[in-house]
Amino acid sequence: MTSTAGASSILPPEFSSLITAPLEAQSVAFNPALATPVTTGSHEFHIPILKANAETIWVEETGELTPSEPTMGELTVVPSKTGGLVPVSREMANDSAPSSQEMIGKSLAADIVRNVDTAFLGNLASPAPKGLASLPEADADAWLNVAVVDTGAAITNLDPFNAALAACESADGNITGWLMHPTDALALANLKDATDSSKPLLENPRVIAGRPVIVSNKATPGVRWGLDAAAITTVLREDVEIAISDAPFFTSDRIAIRSTLRVGFGFHTPNRLVKMYDKV
C-alpha cells in the first residue's frame, strides 16, 4: 500500500482505522442514534423492505383462516466513492510516534467526515449519494414521503417534537434521535419554562423526550429532523484505501497521502422520518 521508502511508519497494520475510526466517531451518518451502520464487502447492499404486514383476522374456533401475504420490496444501496489528499512533511511521515499517526489520521478523516455528512443531510448531484433533503414530502406513493411538522416561524415550546413523535409512531416507528443545526439547538437551549423566567425549559438541552439531540453544522438552519435509526442504513464498503507517494510534492520534500472509501445511505422507511420546519 506504500510507494515511498521510509514512509511506512505512519501506517500501522490496521491502517484503515486511521480513517474509519474518526469517521464512525464523528460522522452523524454513522451515529447509532440516527442510523444503522453496516459494513459490506459487496458492490451493492440489498435492504429488504416490509411495506405492509400480512393481515390477521379473528375467527371462530373451527373457522377458516384467509391466506394473506405481506407486501415486500427491496432497496439497493450502491456506495459512492469519496476521498482526500493530504500532504505531510517527510519528517512526520517517518515519525513512528502514535501522536503523529493520530494527527495524520485526523487530517485524512476530517474532510471525508465533512463530505459524508454533507451528503447525508443534503441532495447532492451524482456521484454523491442522496441524503435526507432528497426525500419527497408529497410523492404519489405515501410510503415514500417523510412526515412533516410545521413549526411556524419559531419554536417556543416542545409541541412540534411531540407532534413528530406521534407522526413517527403512527407509521410504526420510534424516533431515536433529533438532528439539527447548532443554532437551532442553541435556540432550544435558551427556551424558558415561563415568561419572565430564567429557568430553562429543558433540564438537559441535548435531550428531548428522552432522545438525544445531535448537532451538525452541515444541517440546514431552521430544519430539524426526528429520525428512526431503524429506518436508515449507512453502508460502508470494507475496501478503505490509503496510498502514499512523493511524486506530487517532490520539489518540496513532502509526501502525499491519499485516502478513499465508499459509502451510501438507504432510507428504506421514509415515512418514519420526520422533518420539522416552517412551511410558510
Short mmCIF file of C-alpha atoms in Angstrom, two decimals, residues 36-187:
data_model
loop_
_atom_site.label_atom_id
_atom_site.label_comp_id
_atom_site.label_asym_id
_atom_site.label_seq_id
_atom_site.Cartn_x
_atom_site.Cartn_y
_atom_site.Cartn_z
CA THR A 36 -27.84 1.83 11.48
CA PRO A 37 -24.24 1.48 10.23
CA VAL A 38 -23.27 -1.68 8.33
CA THR A 39 -20.07 -2.73 6.59
CA THR A 40 -20.06 -4.79 3.42
CA GLY A 41 -17.54 -6.23 1.02
CA SER A 42 -20.03 -6.21 -1.85
CA HIS A 43 -20.52 -3.69 -4.62
CA GLU A 44 -24.21 -3.47 -3.73
CA PHE A 45 -26.09 -3.80 -0.45
CA HIS A 46 -29.68 -5.03 -0.62
CA ILE A 47 -32.16 -3.99 2.07
CA PRO A 48 -35.47 -5.86 2.25
CA ILE A 49 -38.47 -3.63 2.92
CA LEU A 50 -41.75 -4.60 4.56
CA LYS A 51 -44.24 -2.16 3.03
CA ALA A 52 -47.34 -3.77 4.52
CA ASN A 53 -47.85 -6.57 7.02
CA ALA A 54 -49.75 -9.76 6.35
CA GLU A 55 -53.34 -9.45 7.56
CA THR A 56 -54.61 -11.43 10.52
CA ILE A 57 -58.26 -11.88 11.46
CA TRP A 58 -60.35 -13.14 14.34
CA VAL A 59 -62.14 -16.42 13.63
CA GLU A 60 -64.38 -18.89 15.37
CA GLU A 61 -62.63 -21.87 16.97
CA THR A 62 -63.33 -24.02 13.89
CA GLY A 63 -63.32 -21.17 11.37
CA GLU A 64 -61.15 -20.90 8.27
CA LEU A 65 -58.20 -18.52 8.11
CA THR A 66 -57.92 -16.37 4.98
CA PRO A 67 -54.48 -16.54 3.31
CA SER A 68 -52.59 -13.25 3.34
CA GLU A 69 -49.14 -12.21 2.23
CA PRO A 70 -47.04 -9.23 3.33
CA THR A 71 -46.15 -6.58 0.74
CA MET A 72 -42.39 -6.69 0.29
CA GLY A 73 -39.90 -4.50 -1.52
CA GLU A 74 -36.16 -4.02 -1.78
CA LEU A 75 -33.81 -1.06 -1.72
CA THR A 76 -30.39 -1.40 -3.32
CA VAL A 77 -27.60 0.82 -2.00
CA VAL A 78 -24.50 1.25 -4.15
CA PRO A 79 -21.83 3.01 -2.05
CA SER A 80 -20.20 6.02 -3.72
CA LYS A 81 -16.52 6.87 -3.51
CA THR A 82 -15.14 9.85 -1.63
CA GLY A 83 -11.57 10.61 -0.76
CA GLY A 84 -8.96 13.11 0.31
CA LEU A 85 -5.36 14.01 -0.46
CA VAL A 86 -3.18 15.30 2.38
CA PRO A 87 0.46 16.46 2.02
CA VAL A 88 2.72 15.94 5.06
CA SER A 89 6.40 16.54 5.66
CA ARG A 90 8.74 13.61 5.24
CA GLU A 91 9.81 14.08 8.86
CA MET A 92 6.26 13.46 10.06
CA ALA A 93 5.85 10.55 7.68
CA ASN A 94 8.97 8.94 9.13
CA ASP A 95 7.87 9.59 12.71
CA SER A 96 6.62 6.37 14.27
CA ALA A 97 5.12 8.12 17.31
CA PRO A 98 1.42 7.32 17.92
CA SER A 99 0.70 11.06 18.11
CA SER A 100 1.89 11.51 14.51
CA GLN A 101 -0.28 8.64 13.33
CA GLU A 102 -3.27 10.12 15.15
CA MET A 103 -2.62 13.59 13.71
CA ILE A 104 -2.42 12.26 10.16
CA GLY A 105 -5.50 10.13 10.72
CA LYS A 106 -7.48 13.16 11.90
CA SER A 107 -6.30 15.20 8.93
CA LEU A 108 -7.24 12.45 6.49
CA ALA A 109 -10.61 11.81 8.11
CA ALA A 110 -11.72 15.43 8.65
CA ASP A 111 -12.62 16.21 5.06
CA ILE A 112 -14.12 12.77 4.49
CA VAL A 113 -16.39 13.30 7.51
CA ARG A 114 -17.40 16.67 6.04
CA ASN A 115 -18.17 15.09 2.66
CA VAL A 116 -20.14 12.21 4.16
CA ASP A 117 -22.27 14.39 6.44
CA THR A 118 -22.91 16.95 3.70
CA ALA A 119 -24.21 14.13 1.52
CA PHE A 120 -26.21 12.51 4.35
CA LEU A 121 -28.07 15.75 5.07
CA GLY A 122 -28.26 17.09 1.53
CA ASN A 123 -29.37 16.38 -2.00
CA LEU A 124 -26.09 16.43 -3.90
CA ALA A 125 -25.65 15.65 -7.57
CA SER A 126 -24.26 12.28 -8.66
CA PRO A 127 -21.84 10.64 -7.95
CA ALA A 128 -22.54 11.65 -4.34
CA PRO A 129 -25.16 9.52 -2.57
CA LYS A 130 -28.59 11.05 -1.99
CA GLY A 131 -29.39 12.28 1.52
CA LEU A 132 -32.26 13.39 3.72
CA ALA A 133 -33.00 16.54 1.68
CA SER A 134 -33.73 14.38 -1.37
CA LEU A 135 -36.66 12.59 0.29
CA PRO A 136 -40.08 13.69 -1.01
CA GLU A 137 -42.86 15.19 1.06
CA ALA A 138 -45.69 14.66 -1.43
CA ASP A 139 -44.95 11.62 -3.56
CA ALA A 140 -47.88 9.72 -5.04
CA ASP A 141 -46.74 6.70 -3.03
CA ALA A 142 -47.37 7.87 0.55
CA TRP A 143 -44.98 5.27 1.91
CA LEU A 144 -42.09 7.18 0.26
CA ASN A 145 -42.92 10.50 1.91
CA VAL A 146 -41.27 11.86 5.01
CA ALA A 147 -43.64 13.10 7.69
CA VAL A 148 -43.72 16.89 8.05
CA VAL A 149 -44.38 19.03 11.12
CA ASP A 150 -44.93 22.75 10.54
CA THR A 151 -43.06 24.55 13.33
CA GLY A 152 -44.10 28.07 12.39
CA ALA A 153 -41.58 30.88 12.30
CA ALA A 154 -40.12 29.99 15.70
CA ILE A 155 -40.28 27.12 18.16
CA THR A 156 -41.46 28.40 21.56
CA ASN A 157 -42.33 25.08 23.22
CA LEU A 158 -41.95 21.34 22.72
CA ASP A 159 -45.24 20.81 20.87
CA PRO A 160 -43.53 20.27 17.46
CA PHE A 161 -41.40 17.50 18.95
CA ASN A 162 -44.44 15.82 20.47
CA ALA A 163 -46.13 16.03 17.07
CA ALA A 164 -43.05 14.47 15.46
CA LEU A 165 -43.13 11.58 17.91
CA ALA A 166 -46.79 10.96 17.14
CA ALA A 167 -46.16 11.10 13.37
CA CYS A 168 -43.34 8.56 13.59
CA GLU A 169 -45.28 6.26 15.90
CA SER A 170 -48.29 6.41 13.56
CA ALA A 171 -46.02 4.77 10.96
CA ASP A 172 -44.98 2.07 13.48
CA GLY A 173 -41.66 3.80 14.04
CA ASN A 174 -39.78 5.19 17.01
CA ILE A 175 -37.73 8.38 16.93
CA THR A 176 -34.31 7.55 18.33
CA GLY A 177 -32.58 10.90 17.85
CA TRP A 178 -33.04 14.53 16.82
CA LEU A 179 -30.73 16.10 14.23
CA MET A 180 -30.36 19.86 13.76
CA HIS A 181 -28.03 22.79 13.16
CA PRO A 182 -26.14 24.18 16.20
CA THR A 183 -28.09 27.47 16.02
CA ASP A 184 -31.37 25.55 16.33
CA ALA A 185 -30.00 23.57 19.28
CA LEU A 186 -28.99 26.86 20.90
CA ALA A 187 -32.48 28.31 20.41
#
